[in-house]
Amino acid sequence: SAVISQKPSRDICQRGTSLTIQCQVDSQVTMMFWYRQQPGQSLTLIATANQGSEATYESGFVIDKFPISRPNLTFSTLTVSNMSPEDSSIYLCSGGNQGRLAEAFFGQGTRLTVV
Amino acid sequence: QKEVEQNSGPLSVPEGAIASLNCTYSDRGSQSFFWYRQYSGKSPELIMSIYSNGDKEDGRFTAQLNKASQYVSLLIRDSQPSDSATYLCAVPTNAGKSTFGDGTTLTVKP
């Protein structure tokens, strides 16, 4: 299984600012994803991070608000832009290999609080 | 209908009992199913995967899959207080991304 290091683990940010979250995988994975998890709720997929091309966003999420980079098969970043208190949440990256039988593994998560 | 539904919780069992967690899914073409355990304040941890009809056992955990009924379950035998967590059922698509159920919170009481 892949080990995913995510940082920062938590941050408190001022509204209107931006935060970039990084995920580093210890081996190459074909797929990387970014999720958001509100307190007491399940995971909501934000986007699929595509290596060398623009990310694929789910309904309700846009590139201007959540720009994503994936320069290679082991690294991805998610930026939460122009933050508001509604963006306070846990952000999780996951990685795995393509295919329905593929298992996905998660980073430790970033707990973001916007004040 | 949600794509992945889990039995509503919270679920409370005494220590040593069997905890039964259930999940149904809507896509008949789904081929793999995962159970994640998430402790409070932590990220999800993959604990079981199942691909074929029937049972798959790993220690105290047994996953059961019935594709005809579009149903997957997780049984935890001899439940321990350390099993207290939220359990998430996940069903990946061909693109590799997963749809998660809302989770069932399990409390094992000593």
XYZ file of C-alpha atoms in Angstrom:
225
model
C 0.000 0.000 0.000
C 1.096 3.552 -0.676
C 1.923 5.975 2.117
C 0.661 9.505 1.579
C 2.128 12.445 3.483
C -0.126 15.463 3.632
C 0.699 18.880 5.006
C -0.118 21.048 6.767
C -2.053 18.915 9.238
C -4.025 21.929 10.388
C -4.174 25.658 9.893
C -6.152 28.665 10.962
C -6.494 31.244 8.212
C -7.953 34.682 7.758
C -10.888 35.058 5.409
C -9.913 36.262 1.963
C -6.556 34.487 2.009
C -5.516 31.257 0.297
C -3.995 28.037 1.584
C -2.124 25.413 -0.395
C -2.206 21.823 0.804
C 0.414 19.360 -0.396
C 0.336 15.590 -0.768
C 3.370 13.436 -1.419
C 3.032 9.721 -2.185
C 5.913 7.341 -1.540
C 5.327 5.516 -4.833
C 3.861 6.335 -8.204
C 0.085 6.183 -8.381
C -2.040 6.725 -11.439
C -4.892 8.399 -9.581
C -4.996 11.127 -6.964
C -8.128 12.693 -5.568
C -9.065 15.525 -3.266
C -11.970 15.246 -0.827
C -13.633 17.508 1.675
C -15.195 16.262 4.863
C -17.422 18.501 6.929
C -17.684 17.690 10.657
C -19.800 14.609 11.241
C -20.320 14.018 7.551
C -18.943 11.712 4.910
C -16.405 12.480 2.218
C -17.289 14.662 -0.744
C -15.088 14.427 -3.804
C -13.776 17.804 -4.944
C -11.779 16.737 -7.976
C -9.534 14.209 -9.636
C -5.973 15.466 -9.979
C -4.696 14.583 -13.441
C -0.987 14.342 -14.065
C 0.144 16.953 -16.533
C -3.312 18.305 -17.293
C -6.174 20.195 -15.703
C -8.013 18.549 -12.842
C -11.507 17.127 -13.308
C -13.924 18.839 -10.929
C -17.118 17.464 -9.459
C -20.375 19.336 -9.545
C -20.300 22.306 -7.214
C -16.530 22.755 -7.275
C -14.658 25.069 -9.645
C -11.058 25.588 -10.593
C -10.973 29.242 -9.575
C -11.858 28.316 -6.005
C -9.896 25.064 -5.761
C -6.964 25.124 -8.175
C -5.133 21.797 -8.250
C -1.735 20.849 -9.559
C -0.249 17.458 -10.238
C 3.167 17.808 -11.845
C 4.092 14.115 -11.541
C 2.761 10.746 -10.364
C 3.734 11.228 -6.718
C 2.748 14.798 -5.863
C -0.315 17.028 -5.884
C -1.453 20.293 -4.362
C -4.872 21.748 -3.634
C -5.297 25.474 -3.048
C -8.333 26.810 -1.249
C -8.662 30.348 -2.588
C -10.287 33.476 -1.207
C -11.368 31.583 1.867
C -14.530 32.163 3.848
C -15.688 30.523 7.096
C -17.775 28.113 4.988
C -14.518 26.595 3.749
C -13.688 25.404 7.252
C -13.449 21.652 6.884
C -11.097 18.714 6.693
C -9.421 18.291 3.324
C -8.113 14.872 2.356
C -6.074 13.624 -0.544
C -6.098 10.034 -1.652
C -4.129 8.031 -4.140
C -4.412 4.718 -5.874
C -4.079 2.957 -9.175
C -6.699 2.981 -11.880
C -9.250 0.259 -12.086
C -12.284 -0.859 -10.162
C -10.250 -3.281 -8.116
C -7.799 -0.645 -7.035
C -7.655 0.341 -3.409
C -7.230 3.956 -2.439
C -5.285 5.292 0.510
C -5.568 8.569 2.307
C -3.256 11.242 3.586
C -3.588 12.333 7.194
C -5.896 15.201 6.325
C -5.716 18.966 6.771
C -8.044 20.543 9.302
C -8.739 24.067 8.056
C -10.398 26.747 10.130
C -11.204 30.081 8.500
C -11.801 33.017 10.836
C -31.731 7.131 -4.094
C -28.156 7.609 -2.940
C -25.478 5.700 -4.796
C -24.148 4.195 -1.564
C -26.312 3.896 1.529
C -25.354 2.705 4.960
C -27.568 1.751 7.851
C -28.195 4.747 9.980
C -26.391 4.901 13.274
C -25.153 5.287 15.737
C -24.675 1.638 16.576
C -23.819 0.580 20.097
C -22.782 -2.926 21.098
C -21.325 -4.378 24.293
C -17.732 -5.530 24.344
C -17.388 -9.037 22.973
C -20.530 -8.856 20.843
C -20.795 -8.951 17.053
C -21.224 -5.603 15.322
C -22.989 -5.694 11.965
C -22.601 -2.844 9.511
C -24.577 -2.759 6.297
C -24.265 -1.035 2.947
C -26.296 -1.045 -0.265
C -25.253 0.363 -3.619
C -27.118 1.354 -6.746
C -24.682 0.578 -9.595
C -25.164 -3.066 -10.625
C -21.887 -2.936 -12.501
C -19.819 -2.258 -9.394
C -17.041 -4.778 -8.987
C -15.215 -3.823 -5.823
C -16.190 -2.657 -2.392
C -14.166 -1.214 0.405
C -14.657 -0.655 4.090
C -12.776 2.157 5.773
C -12.489 2.845 9.480
C -12.199 6.440 10.594
C -11.343 7.382 14.135
C -12.450 10.788 15.307
C -10.083 13.438 13.987
C -8.208 10.987 11.788
C -8.289 10.128 8.092
C -10.007 6.987 6.755
C -8.037 3.753 6.961
C -8.749 0.901 4.577
C -9.590 -2.238 6.557
C -11.331 -4.564 4.103
C -11.817 -4.976 0.387
C -14.069 -7.516 -1.307
C -14.603 -8.291 -4.973
C -16.440 -11.622 -5.153
C -19.761 -12.834 -3.826
C -19.544 -14.509 -0.463
C -17.503 -13.911 2.639
C -13.992 -12.641 3.147
C -12.464 -12.980 6.576
C -9.527 -11.098 8.048
C -9.015 -11.633 11.747
C -12.091 -10.431 13.590
C -13.474 -8.760 10.473
C -15.676 -10.451 7.866
C -16.925 -8.720 4.753
C -19.938 -10.211 2.999
C -20.958 -9.406 -0.561
C -24.174 -10.225 -2.399
C -24.119 -8.660 -5.840
C -27.604 -9.881 -6.729
C -28.991 -7.948 -3.790
C -26.452 -5.115 -4.209
C -25.536 -5.489 -0.597
C -22.253 -5.541 1.268
C -21.756 -5.875 4.994
C -19.004 -5.834 7.562
C -19.126 -8.004 10.665
C -16.840 -7.359 13.591
C -16.606 -10.304 15.963
C -15.566 -10.006 19.588
C -15.951 -6.235 19.391
C -13.471 -4.209 21.402
C -13.667 -0.621 22.658
C -10.834 0.147 20.220
C -13.242 -0.690 17.375
C -15.284 2.395 18.267
C -15.103 4.532 15.139
C -17.034 5.535 12.062
C -17.102 2.896 9.335
C -17.385 4.044 5.738
C -18.502 1.898 2.834
C -16.933 2.911 -0.489
C -17.644 1.825 -4.043
C -15.121 2.872 -6.712
C -16.013 3.621 -10.319
C -14.080 2.699 -13.437
C -12.263 6.006 -13.160
C -10.962 4.927 -9.766
C -12.761 7.553 -7.735
C -14.925 6.294 -4.910
C -18.396 7.115 -3.739
C -18.682 6.932 0.013
C -21.660 6.187 2.189
C -22.498 8.536 5.026
C -20.835 6.205 7.498
C -22.022 4.340 10.554
C -20.652 5.326 13.934
C -19.975 2.332 16.137
C -19.535 2.509 19.887
C -18.353 -0.562 21.751
C -19.133 -0.294 25.449
C -16.854 -2.010 27.972
